[in-house]
Tab-separated table of C-alpha atoms in Angstrom:
chain	number	residue	atom	x	y	z
A	1292	MET	CA	87.250	100.180	128.527
A	1293	GLN	CA	89.834	97.551	129.423
A	1294	ILE	CA	90.874	95.147	126.657
A	1295	ALA	CA	92.755	92.063	127.876
A	1296	ILE	CA	94.780	90.162	125.270
A	1297	VAL	CA	95.856	86.742	126.475
A	1298	LEU	CA	99.367	85.424	125.883
A	1299	PHE	CA	100.854	81.955	126.379
A	1300	ASP	CA	103.969	80.174	125.155
A	1301	ARG	CA	103.991	79.555	121.396
A	1302	PHE	CA	101.100	81.874	120.557
A	1303	THR	CA	100.941	83.231	116.993
A	1304	ALA	CA	102.043	86.861	116.995
A	1305	LEU	CA	99.687	88.312	114.394
A	1306	ASP	CA	96.671	86.671	116.088
A	1307	ALA	CA	97.308	88.980	119.023
A	1308	VAL	CA	98.793	92.049	117.343
A	1309	GLY	CA	96.173	92.353	114.566
A	1310	PRO	CA	93.221	93.063	116.875
A	1311	TYR	CA	95.511	94.958	119.253
A	1312	GLU	CA	96.522	97.421	116.540
A	1313	VAL	CA	92.862	98.185	115.809
A	1314	LEU	CA	91.235	98.065	119.244
A	1315	SER	CA	93.990	99.974	121.049
A	1316	ARG	CA	93.158	102.992	118.871
A	1317	LEU	CA	89.571	103.275	120.075
A	1318	PRO	CA	88.730	106.228	122.319
A	1319	GLY	CA	89.057	105.219	125.963
A	1320	ALA	CA	90.773	101.927	125.221
A	1321	GLU	CA	93.196	100.570	127.796
A	1322	THR	CA	94.862	97.444	126.446
A	1323	VAL	CA	96.755	94.965	128.571
A	1324	PHE	CA	98.603	91.832	127.586
A	1325	VAL	CA	97.962	89.197	130.251
A	1326	ALA	CA	99.383	85.766	130.965
A	1327	GLU	CA	99.742	83.360	133.847
A	1328	HIS	CA	102.993	85.130	134.742
A	1329	THR	CA	104.287	88.536	133.681
A	1330	GLY	CA	107.301	88.917	131.425
A	1331	PRO	CA	108.193	87.949	127.853
A	1332	LEU	CA	106.340	85.129	126.106
A	1333	ARG	CA	107.810	83.516	122.978
A	1334	ASN	CA	105.708	82.956	119.880
A	1335	ASP	CA	105.329	79.815	117.744
A	1336	ASN	CA	108.545	80.380	115.809
A	1337	GLY	CA	110.472	81.398	118.923
A	1338	GLY	CA	111.856	84.464	117.156
A	1339	LEU	CA	109.513	86.988	118.767
A	1340	ALA	CA	108.692	87.792	122.374
A	1341	LEU	CA	105.790	89.928	123.574
A	1342	THR	CA	105.642	91.072	127.171
A	1343	ALA	CA	102.751	90.166	129.461
A	1344	ASP	CA	102.356	93.206	131.726
A	1345	GLN	CA	99.818	91.754	134.135
A	1346	THR	CA	98.942	88.304	135.403
A	1347	LEU	CA	95.578	86.669	134.864
A	1348	ALA	CA	95.018	87.005	138.618
A	1349	GLU	CA	95.447	90.788	138.379
A	1350	VAL	CA	92.951	91.312	135.557
A	1351	ARG	CA	89.536	90.347	136.882
A	1352	ARG	CA	86.963	92.350	134.943
A	1353	PRO	CA	88.142	93.262	131.454
A	1354	ASP	CA	85.445	94.666	129.181
A	1355	ILE	CA	86.853	92.820	126.199
A	1356	VAL	CA	88.813	89.569	126.159
A	1357	VAL	CA	90.877	88.594	123.108
A	1358	VAL	CA	92.262	85.040	122.929
A	1359	PRO	CA	94.804	84.353	120.191
A	1360	GLY	CA	95.759	80.910	118.894
A	1361	GLY	CA	98.877	79.208	117.643
A	1362	PRO	CA	100.519	75.843	118.273
A	1363	GLY	CA	100.799	76.692	121.984
A	1364	GLN	CA	97.005	76.586	122.268
A	1365	THR	CA	97.029	72.778	122.508
A	1366	PRO	CA	98.725	72.478	125.926
A	1367	GLN	CA	96.637	75.387	127.220
A	1368	MET	CA	93.495	73.283	126.766
A	1369	ASP	CA	94.507	71.505	130.004
A	1370	ASN	CA	95.605	74.649	131.823
A	1371	GLU	CA	92.910	75.020	134.460
A	1372	THR	CA	94.189	78.410	135.539
A	1373	LEU	CA	93.592	79.849	132.087
A	1374	ILE	CA	90.344	77.983	131.404
A	1375	ASP	CA	88.922	79.001	134.791
A	1376	TRP	CA	89.992	82.593	134.154
A	1377	LEU	CA	88.224	82.615	130.788
A	1378	ARG	CA	85.006	81.435	132.450
A	1379	ALA	CA	85.361	83.993	135.246
A	1380	VAL	CA	86.036	87.042	133.067
A	1381	ASP	CA	83.368	86.001	130.601
A	1382	ALA	CA	80.799	86.388	133.370
A	1383	THR	CA	81.261	90.163	133.263
A	1384	SER	CA	82.805	90.893	129.838
A	1385	THR	CA	81.034	92.928	127.206
A	1386	TRP	CA	82.752	91.027	124.405
A	1387	THR	CA	84.540	87.666	124.549
A	1388	THR	CA	86.584	87.135	121.404
A	1389	SER	CA	89.164	84.885	119.778
A	1390	VAL	CA	91.374	84.673	116.728
A	1391	CYS	CA	92.477	81.452	115.047
A	1392	THR	CA	92.623	78.436	117.399
A	1393	GLY	CA	91.911	80.722	120.338
A	1394	SER	CA	88.286	79.695	119.782
A	1395	LEU	CA	89.200	76.166	120.887
A	1396	LEU	CA	90.162	77.655	124.263
A	1397	LEU	CA	86.794	79.415	124.475
A	1398	GLY	CA	85.266	76.078	123.530
A	1399	ALA	CA	87.198	74.244	126.236
A	1400	ALA	CA	85.859	76.768	128.737
A	1401	GLY	CA	82.350	75.817	127.649
A	1402	LEU	CA	81.583	79.267	126.269
A	1403	LEU	CA	80.646	78.330	122.708
A	1404	LYS	CA	77.999	75.647	123.289
A	1405	GLY	CA	75.228	76.048	120.726
A	1406	ARG	CA	76.901	79.114	119.267
A	1407	ARG	CA	77.988	79.829	115.720
A	1408	ALA	CA	81.752	80.280	115.725
A	1409	THR	CA	84.863	79.985	113.608
A	1410	SER	CA	88.552	79.154	113.876
A	1411	HIS	CA	91.590	78.522	111.684
A	1412	TRP	CA	90.356	76.506	108.684
A	1413	LEU	CA	92.388	73.511	109.848
A	1414	ALA	CA	90.693	73.601	113.272
A	1415	LEU	CA	87.028	73.962	112.310
A	1416	GLU	CA	86.302	70.282	112.856
A	1417	ALA	CA	87.819	70.356	116.343
A	1418	LEU	CA	85.672	73.370	117.169
A	1419	GLY	CA	82.556	71.270	116.591
A	1420	GLY	CA	83.698	68.986	119.402
A	1421	PHE	CA	82.875	71.731	121.929
A	1422	GLY	CA	79.242	71.995	120.916
A	1423	ALA	CA	79.821	75.020	118.692
A	1424	GLU	CA	78.443	75.277	115.183
A	1425	PRO	CA	81.555	75.875	113.067
A	1426	THR	CA	81.160	78.190	110.097
A	1427	GLY	CA	83.561	78.924	107.290
A	1428	GLU	CA	83.022	82.667	107.746
A	1429	ARG	CA	85.932	84.979	108.488
A	1430	VAL	CA	84.394	86.809	111.446
A	1431	VAL	CA	81.409	85.426	113.360
A	1432	PHE	CA	79.282	87.360	115.852
A	1433	ASP	CA	76.949	85.345	118.087
A	1434	GLY	CA	75.716	87.495	120.934
A	1435	LYS	CA	78.749	88.851	122.727
A	1436	TYR	CA	80.996	86.101	121.338
A	1437	VAL	CA	83.112	87.062	118.365
A	1438	THR	CA	85.408	84.526	116.764
A	1439	ALA	CA	87.733	85.050	113.829
A	1440	ALA	CA	89.337	82.632	111.381
A	1441	GLY	CA	93.113	82.118	111.014
A	1442	VAL	CA	95.837	84.551	112.049
A	1443	SER	CA	95.313	87.635	109.822
A	1444	SER	CA	91.521	87.616	110.304
A	1445	GLY	CA	91.930	89.339	113.661
A	1446	ILE	CA	92.356	92.651	111.843
A	1447	ASP	CA	88.955	92.260	110.184
A	1448	MET	CA	87.470	91.192	113.513
A	1449	GLY	CA	89.010	94.210	115.219
A	1450	LEU	CA	87.445	96.584	112.716
A	1451	ALA	CA	84.031	94.914	112.869
A	1452	LEU	CA	84.147	95.112	116.656
A	1453	ALA	CA	85.380	98.713	116.521
A	1454	GLY	CA	82.260	99.593	114.532
A	1455	ARG	CA	79.957	97.961	117.084
A	1456	ILE	CA	81.733	99.629	120.012
A	1457	ALA	CA	82.515	103.084	118.699
A	1458	GLY	CA	80.468	103.486	115.519
A	1459	ASP	CA	81.230	103.313	111.820
A	1460	ARG	CA	82.994	106.659	111.628
A	1461	THR	CA	85.538	105.757	114.296
A	1462	ALA	CA	86.104	102.322	112.779
A	1463	ARG	CA	86.714	103.895	109.356
A	1464	SER	CA	89.069	106.382	110.974
A	1465	VAL	CA	91.148	103.549	112.454
A	1466	GLN	CA	91.142	101.723	109.121
A	1467	LEU	CA	92.446	104.850	107.402
A	1468	LEU	CA	95.152	105.404	109.995
A	1469	ILE	CA	96.469	101.846	109.725
A	1470	GLU	CA	96.000	102.149	105.943
A	1471	TYR	CA	94.145	98.857	105.762
A	1472	ASP	CA	93.463	98.681	102.049
A	1473	PRO	CA	94.598	95.093	101.500
A	1474	GLN	CA	96.112	94.174	98.148
A	1475	PRO	CA	97.457	90.639	98.533
A	1476	PRO	CA	99.630	89.703	95.534
A	1477	TYR	CA	98.022	86.232	95.460
A	1478	ASP	CA	94.494	84.967	96.004
A	1479	ALA	CA	95.236	81.906	98.112
A	1480	GLY	CA	94.104	82.987	101.562
A	1481	SER	CA	91.392	80.409	102.169
A	1482	PRO	CA	90.998	76.691	101.445
A	1483	ASP	CA	88.382	77.558	98.805
A	1484	LYS	CA	90.811	79.776	96.928
A	1485	ALA	CA	94.238	78.176	97.379
A	1486	PRO	CA	95.533	75.466	95.041
A	1487	ALA	CA	93.835	72.180	96.016
A	1488	ASP	CA	97.110	70.308	96.403
A	1489	LEU	CA	98.373	72.848	98.967
A	1490	VAL	CA	95.155	72.519	100.946
A	1491	ALA	CA	95.376	68.725	100.840
A	1492	GLU	CA	99.018	68.827	101.922
A	1493	TYR	CA	98.213	70.919	104.995
A	1494	ARG	CA	95.222	68.784	105.875
A	1495	GLU	CA	97.394	65.686	105.765
A	1496	ASN	CA	100.513	66.998	107.423
A	1497	THR	CA	99.539	69.703	109.874
A	1498	ARG	CA	98.531	68.520	113.266
A	1499	HIS	CA	99.217	71.889	114.871
A	1500	PRO	CA	97.390	74.638	112.980
A	1501	GLN	CA	98.835	78.079	113.442
B	1215	MET	CA	118.714	83.709	105.391
B	1216	GLN	CA	118.844	86.190	108.235
B	1217	ILE	CA	115.987	88.700	108.469
B	1218	ALA	CA	116.634	91.636	110.811
B	1219	ILE	CA	113.607	93.594	111.986
B	1220	VAL	CA	114.524	96.901	113.571
B	1221	LEU	CA	112.877	98.106	116.779
B	1222	PHE	CA	112.991	101.471	118.527
B	1223	ASP	CA	110.907	103.204	121.177
B	1224	ARG	CA	107.367	104.022	120.020
B	1225	PHE	CA	107.434	101.875	116.896
B	1226	THR	CA	104.064	100.728	115.509
B	1227	ALA	CA	103.558	97.058	116.356
B	1228	LEU	CA	101.809	95.850	113.202
B	1229	ASP	CA	104.457	97.517	110.994
B	1230	ALA	CA	106.944	95.030	112.417
B	1231	VAL	CA	104.747	91.999	113.112
B	1232	GLY	CA	102.966	91.953	109.713
B	1233	PRO	CA	106.080	91.231	107.627
B	1234	TYR	CA	107.504	89.110	110.462
B	1235	GLU	CA	104.509	86.769	110.403
B	1236	VAL	CA	104.980	86.200	106.663
B	1237	LEU	CA	108.764	86.180	106.241
B	1238	SER	CA	109.494	84.062	109.338
B	1239	ARG	CA	107.582	81.206	107.674
B	1240	LEU	CA	109.882	80.998	104.649
B	1241	PRO	CA	112.164	77.970	104.418
B	1242	GLY	CA	115.549	78.754	105.953
B	1243	ALA	CA	114.400	82.017	107.523
B	1244	GLU	CA	116.099	83.123	110.726
B	1245	THR	CA	114.405	86.251	112.046
B	1246	VAL	CA	115.890	88.534	114.656
B	1247	PHE	CA	114.470	91.653	116.264
B	1248	VAL	CA	117.295	94.169	116.645
B	1249	ALA	CA	117.656	97.485	118.421
B	1250	GLU	CA	120.355	99.682	119.795
B	1251	HIS	CA	120.069	97.763	123.070
B	1252	THR	CA	118.516	94.379	123.785
B	1253	GLY	CA	115.377	94.015	125.884
B	1254	PRO	CA	111.762	95.132	125.627
B	1255	LEU	CA	110.813	98.118	123.453
B	1256	ARG	CA	107.461	99.834	123.935
B	1257	ASN	CA	105.230	100.643	120.974
B	1258	ASP	CA	103.474	103.898	120.075
B	1259	ASN	CA	100.570	103.316	122.468
B	1260	GLY	CA	102.837	102.060	125.238
B	1261	GLY	CA	100.601	99.047	125.808
B	1262	LEU	CA	102.783	96.547	123.970
B	1263	ALA	CA	106.429	95.576	124.320
B	1264	LEU	CA	108.415	93.479	121.847
B	1265	THR	CA	111.822	92.150	122.821
B	1266	ALA	CA	114.958	93.031	120.882
B	1267	ASP	CA	117.110	89.893	121.069
B	1268	GLN	CA	120.266	91.312	119.526
B	1269	THR	CA	121.884	94.705	119.296
B	1270	LEU	CA	122.545	96.508	116.029
B	1271	ALA	CA	126.255	95.977	116.705
B	1272	GLU	CA	125.741	92.214	116.816
B	1273	VAL	CA	123.869	91.945	113.520
B	1274	ARG	CA	126.257	92.956	110.771
B	1275	ARG	CA	125.192	91.175	107.595
B	1276	PRO	CA	121.475	90.417	107.535
B	1277	ASP	CA	120.166	89.248	104.172
B	1278	ILE	CA	116.946	91.195	104.646
B	1279	VAL	CA	116.407	94.373	106.667
B	1280	VAL	CA	112.899	95.433	107.687
B	1281	VAL	CA	112.421	98.930	109.123
B	1282	PRO	CA	109.036	99.690	110.689
B	1283	GLY	CA	107.636	103.138	111.367
B	1284	GLY	CA	105.518	104.803	113.997
B	1285	PRO	CA	105.712	108.057	115.947
B	1286	GLY	CA	109.085	106.986	117.352
B	1287	GLN	CA	110.594	107.227	113.876
B	1288	THR	CA	110.960	111.005	114.184
B	1289	PRO	CA	113.648	111.067	116.918
B	1290	GLN	CA	115.439	108.158	115.196
B	1291	MET	CA	116.129	110.424	112.201
B	1292	ASP	CA	118.919	111.949	114.288
B	1293	ASN	CA	120.163	108.666	115.745
B	1294	GLU	CA	123.504	108.266	114.035
B	1295	THR	CA	123.984	104.759	115.414
B	1296	LEU	CA	120.859	103.546	113.657
B	1297	ILE	CA	121.344	105.569	110.462
B	1298	ASP	CA	124.974	104.423	110.143
B	1299	TRP	CA	123.873	100.834	110.752
B	1300	LEU	CA	121.257	101.075	107.995
B	1301	ARG	CA	123.909	102.273	105.547
B	1302	ALA	CA	126.340	99.561	106.643
B	1303	VAL	CA	123.943	96.605	106.417
B	1304	ASP	CA	122.517	97.901	103.151
B	1305	ALA	CA	125.951	97.454	101.594
B	1306	THR	CA	125.552	93.663	101.787
B	1307	SER	CA	121.799	93.079	102.104
B	1308	THR	CA	119.805	91.258	99.458
B	1309	TRP	CA	116.665	93.258	100.290
B	1310	THR	CA	116.353	96.520	102.205
B	1311	THR	CA	112.751	97.157	103.155
B	1312	SER	CA	110.463	99.385	105.189
B	1313	VAL	CA	106.870	99.685	106.313
B	1314	CYS	CA	105.059	102.954	106.990
B	1315	THR	CA	107.345	105.816	108.051
B	1316	GLY	CA	110.260	103.394	108.199
B	1317	SER	CA	110.956	104.598	104.652
B	1318	LEU	CA	111.847	108.026	106.075
B	1319	LEU	CA	114.665	106.320	107.988
B	1320	LEU	CA	115.887	104.672	104.781
B	1321	GLY	CA	115.628	108.115	103.208
B	1322	ALA	CA	117.636	109.722	106.012
B	1323	ALA	CA	120.316	107.106	105.426
B	1324	GLY	CA	120.475	108.263	101.789
B	1325	LEU	CA	119.277	104.935	100.432
B	1326	LEU	CA	116.265	106.100	98.445
B	1327	LYS	CA	117.782	108.829	96.275
B	1328	GLY	CA	116.251	108.708	92.816
B	1329	ARG	CA	114.201	105.653	93.733
B	1330	ARG	CA	110.461	105.099	93.594
B	1331	ALA	CA	109.242	104.511	97.130
B	1332	THR	CA	106.245	104.788	99.400
B	1333	SER	CA	105.315	105.463	103.024
B	1334	HIS	CA	102.287	106.079	105.229
B	1335	TRP	CA	99.926	108.294	103.207
B	1336	LEU	CA	100.486	111.150	105.658
B	1337	ALA	CA	104.265	110.954	105.147
B	1338	LEU	CA	104.532	110.799	101.361
B	1339	GLU	CA	105.435	114.450	101.056
B	1340	ALA	CA	108.226	114.132	103.614
B	1341	LEU	CA	109.593	111.152	101.691
B	1342	GLY	CA	110.142	113.401	98.684
B	1343	GLY	CA	112.519	115.471	100.810
B	1344	PHE	CA	115.060	112.647	100.685
B	1345	GLY	CA	115.304	112.577	96.905
B	1346	ALA	CA	112.871	109.672	96.563
B	1347	GLU	CA	109.992	109.657	94.099
B	1348	PRO	CA	106.955	109.050	96.334
B	1349	THR	CA	104.190	106.920	94.851
B	1350	GLY	CA	100.729	106.254	96.179
B	1351	GLU	CA	101.179	102.508	95.607
B	1352	ARG	CA	100.849	100.046	98.470
B	1353	VAL	CA	104.074	98.124	97.867
B	1354	VAL	CA	106.905	99.508	95.761
B	1355	PHE	CA	109.869	97.517	94.435
B	1356	ASP	CA	112.828	99.488	93.078
B	1357	GLY	CA	115.836	97.233	92.708
B	1358	LYS	CA	116.480	95.659	96.082
B	1359	TYR	CA	114.551	98.402	97.904
B	1360	VAL	CA	111.015	97.527	98.882
B	1361	THR	CA	108.854	100.061	100.674
B	1362	ALA	CA	105.299	99.614	101.888
B	1363	ALA	CA	102.559	102.096	102.765
B	1364	GLY	CA	101.027	102.490	106.240
B	1365	VAL	CA	100.991	99.871	109.014
B	1366	SER	CA	98.952	96.957	107.618
B	1367	SER	CA	100.640	97.099	104.201
B	1368	GLY	CA	103.618	95.172	105.568
B	1369	ILE	CA	101.617	91.947	105.194
B	1370	ASP	CA	101.179	92.561	101.470
B	1371	MET	CA	104.851	93.507	101.204
B	1372	GLY	CA	105.846	90.336	103.038
B	1373	LEU	CA	103.889	88.173	100.622
B	1374	ALA	CA	105.215	89.966	97.541
B	1375	LEU	CA	108.747	89.542	98.853
B	1376	ALA	CA	108.072	85.912	99.785
B	1377	GLY	CA	107.173	85.272	96.148
B	1378	ARG	CA	110.402	86.838	94.902
B	1379	ILE	CA	112.520	84.946	97.420
B	1380	ALA	CA	110.903	81.540	97.549
B	1381	GLY	CA	108.540	81.389	94.559
B	1382	ASP	CA	104.809	81.740	94.095
B	1383	ARG	CA	103.905	78.345	95.502
B	1384	THR	CA	105.631	79.000	98.821
B	1385	ALA	CA	104.146	82.491	99.063
B	1386	ARG	CA	100.668	81.081	98.443
B	1387	SER	CA	101.327	78.421	101.053
B	1388	VAL	CA	102.157	81.087	103.648
B	1389	GLN	CA	99.077	83.095	102.655
B	1390	LEU	CA	96.901	80.015	103.170
B	1391	LEU	CA	98.452	79.210	106.536
B	1392	ILE	CA	97.905	82.726	107.883
B	1393	GLU	CA	94.472	82.654	106.201
B	1394	TYR	CA	95.052	86.033	104.579
B	1395	ASP	CA	91.774	86.444	102.728
B	1396	PRO	CA	91.033	89.998	103.832
B	1397	GLN	CA	87.416	91.046	104.223
B	1398	PRO	CA	87.469	94.490	105.821
B	1399	PRO	CA	83.976	95.505	106.953
B	1400	TYR	CA	84.563	99.018	105.612
B	1401	ASP	CA	86.279	100.416	102.519
B	1402	ALA	CA	88.150	103.312	104.076
B	1403	GLY	CA	91.739	102.089	104.053
B	1404	SER	CA	93.267	104.746	101.826
B	1405	PRO	CA	92.867	108.499	101.443
B	1406	ASP	CA	91.191	107.872	98.066
B	1407	LYS	CA	88.528	105.672	99.635
B	1408	ALA	CA	87.927	107.109	103.110
B	1409	PRO	CA	85.403	109.895	103.740
B	1410	ALA	CA	86.991	113.174	102.624
B	1411	ASP	CA	86.369	114.886	105.960
B	1412	LEU	CA	88.284	112.170	107.842
B	1413	VAL	CA	91.207	112.522	105.455
B	1414	ALA	CA	91.177	116.295	105.851
B	1415	GLU	CA	91.022	116.000	109.634
B	1416	TYR	CA	94.101	113.764	109.746
B	1417	ARG	CA	95.984	115.970	107.326
B	1418	GLU	CA	95.294	118.985	109.508
B	1419	ASN	CA	95.822	117.468	112.925
B	1420	THR	CA	98.356	114.698	112.617
B	1421	ARG	CA	101.909	115.721	112.741
B	1422	HIS	CA	103.109	112.263	113.732
B	1423	PRO	CA	101.743	109.675	111.330
B	1424	GLN	CA	101.574	106.161	112.694
């Protein structure tokens, strides 16, 4: 079971590493970070670099595709090499997935038309522009398409997908090993829960959701 | 505010990237991944490589130190270069922190004597061997020492630390931006909650907690 995780300049690190940390622990999983070119790719803040070990051209039939988001997603919308690759691998994938604004890339590839999907809360409106039906849910399954909300939601998506792929017992086993028993010290992780003025500030000022 | 995140061969990716994703978003934060040598370091599964941008020798006075864990922690217990560095930077740090079995490295450096601390649930007993008082809590503050439980707990630690450093409003703002509103599909993230047979299996079989 090959799991291809896409990288591009200015991706958001946790979007990629959250699902990686879960899915890479499944029996038979072979994960590969892929990008247009191999080598290190810098994240949104520039302080972190993850290595792409194979090119898009080298990975032709992954079983699972994971597309992260981040500010770097915007220029990728016009990257025909990536968009064409997404369409091509989707033709044979078992699961096509995204975290955060990665769903906008799936949308740009025409893969979410008429499908329920999600994205970072600041990008839900844009998602509708690709014919998807945006939901405010954290993890959305529609057929083989699985989209997750902002950044940290990829861990929840990874576990939900792990259950579908390998069964509840294996998914619980991974959850126990990564000790995923979240206890956030605040309850501000969604626009419904955060202080209204913070939400309004982001809506007004953020043109590049992360 | 310089935040140094330590890397070594066979670290666990989310241990490092969880707190990174939170702390790197604080105002004035300058994050740097450090290791004995610069360049890519492979994680526990080998499928992921993060780049160390500076050597331990180059980073002498970080304000915050973050030490991840993973199977590669074991050989690092005898790495005098790293252990000496931990002692040296701790002399001037504002916060000295760890995720997962990273706390065993702080313990080996003699930094947790008589302090309440935590680690991956499979490593709590070993932590006691360094004179620490192991707790089953997810995030433990004792003076400037902050230790977190296994893997995913570094996100909660990052947010708790963000609140101490930059105030509740900023911490909530980061939580909203990374949309950290966890909704795990299972409730098996701690040995108290997971099926007893899974816990027993790990206790029997795992000598290298991740």
